[in-house]
Coordinates of C-alpha atoms in Angstrom, one line a residue:
A1 CA -0.5 0.6 0.1
A2 CA 3.0 2.1 0.8
A3 CA 4.7 1.4 -2.7
D4 CA 1.1 2.7 -4.1
E5 CA 1.2 5.9 -2.3
A6 CA 4.3 6.4 -3.0
G7 CA 4.0 5.6 -7.5
E8 CA 6.7 3.0 -6.9
L9 CA 4.1 -0.2 -7.3
F10 CA 4.3 -1.9 -10.7
R11 CA 2.0 -3.8 -12.5
E12 CA 0.9 -6.0 -15.7
K13 CA 4.7 -4.8 -16.8
Q14 CA 5.1 -6.7 -20.4
F15 CA 8.7 -7.3 -21.7
Y16 CA 10.7 -9.1 -24.8
M17 CA 14.1 -10.2 -24.0
M18 CA 16.7 -12.9 -26.0
M19 CA 17.4 -16.2 -25.2
T20 CA 19.1 -19.9 -26.4
P21 CA 16.8 -21.9 -26.4
D22 CA 18.8 -24.4 -24.0
E23 CA 18.0 -21.1 -21.4
I24 CA 13.8 -22.3 -21.8
L25 CA 13.8 -26.1 -22.6
K26 CA 15.8 -28.4 -20.4
G27 CA 17.7 -31.0 -22.4
Y28 CA 17.8 -28.8 -25.5
S29 CA 21.7 -29.1 -26.8
G30 CA 21.4 -26.5 -30.2
D31 CA 24.7 -24.7 -30.9
G32 CA 24.3 -22.4 -28.6
E33 CA 23.7 -19.5 -32.0
E34 CA 20.1 -19.2 -31.9
T35 CA 18.1 -17.2 -30.9
I36 CA 14.4 -16.4 -28.9
V37 CA 11.8 -13.9 -28.7
V38 CA 10.0 -14.0 -25.1
Q39 CA 7.6 -12.4 -24.4
G40 CA 6.4 -12.1 -20.9
I41 CA 4.5 -9.8 -18.6
I42 CA 5.7 -9.2 -14.6
D43 CA 2.3 -9.1 -13.3
A44 CA 3.1 -6.9 -10.1
Y45 CA 6.9 -5.1 -8.6
F46 CA 7.7 -2.5 -6.1
V47 CA 10.3 -0.6 -5.1
E48 CA 11.5 -0.1 -1.6
N49 CA 14.4 1.4 -0.3
G50 CA 16.0 1.5 -3.5
E51 CA 16.0 -2.4 -4.4
I52 CA 13.2 -3.6 -6.1
I53 CA 10.2 -6.8 -4.5
L54 CA 9.0 -8.1 -7.5
M55 CA 5.4 -10.4 -6.8
D56 CA 4.1 -12.9 -9.4
Y57 CA 0.1 -13.9 -8.6
K58 CA -0.2 -18.0 -9.4
T59 CA -4.1 -20.0 -10.3
D60 CA -2.5 -23.0 -9.9
T61 CA -4.3 -26.5 -8.0
V62 CA -1.4 -27.2 -6.3
R63 CA -1.0 -29.5 -2.5
K64 CA 2.6 -27.8 -1.8
T65 CA 5.0 -25.0 -2.0
D66 CA 7.5 -27.2 -2.9
E67 CA 6.0 -27.7 -6.1
L68 CA 5.4 -23.9 -7.4
V69 CA 9.0 -23.5 -6.4
Q70 CA 10.0 -26.1 -8.8
K71 CA 7.8 -25.2 -11.7
Y72 CA 8.4 -21.4 -11.6
R73 CA 11.8 -20.7 -10.0
V74 CA 13.0 -19.9 -13.8
Q75 CA 10.6 -17.8 -14.2
L76 CA 10.8 -15.8 -11.7
D77 CA 14.7 -15.5 -12.2
K78 CA 14.4 -14.3 -15.3
Y79 CA 11.8 -12.1 -14.6
A80 CA 14.2 -10.6 -11.6
E81 CA 17.1 -10.7 -14.9
V82 CA 14.6 -7.9 -17.2
L83 CA 13.9 -6.6 -14.7
E84 CA 17.5 -5.8 -13.3
Q85 CA 18.3 -4.6 -16.7
L86 CA 15.4 -2.0 -17.1
T87 CA 16.4 -0.7 -14.0
G88 CA 19.6 -0.5 -13.4
M89 CA 18.4 -1.6 -9.7
K90 CA 18.7 -4.9 -7.6
V91 CA 16.1 -7.2 -7.1
R92 CA 16.3 -8.4 -3.2
E93 CA 13.3 -10.3 -3.4
K94 CA 10.9 -13.1 -5.2
T95 CA 7.8 -13.7 -4.3
I96 CA 5.2 -15.9 -5.7
Y97 CA 1.7 -16.0 -4.0
S98 CA -0.6 -19.0 -5.2
F99 CA -4.0 -18.5 -4.6
C100 CA -5.0 -22.3 -4.3
L101 CA -2.5 -22.1 -1.3
D102 CA -3.6 -18.8 0.1
T103 CA -0.2 -18.6 1.0
T104 CA 2.9 -16.9 -0.4
V105 CA 6.8 -18.5 -1.0
N106 CA 9.9 -16.4 -0.8
L107 CA 11.6 -17.9 -3.4

């Protein structure tokens, strides 16, 4: 709420980045020169003390938070990379909010 009032809350930030297939697909063994344009939308982030707190919302039906971490760690790592490149600020925290579990998970 404080970040929103200060104008430091950002929602649904669209981005594009170049990645190699092996960064996306496990077990892919290409020549390393091929690239793919990846498009995404970062659900939300805010700035706190000059650093970024990244938040992603998930509606998956899961039983444990470990499932979310395993499934989405790479995605949030890439989102953090993009935000650091775009803003020049460090991503201090990456958080998933699960609607199914009604809880947050910090990565």
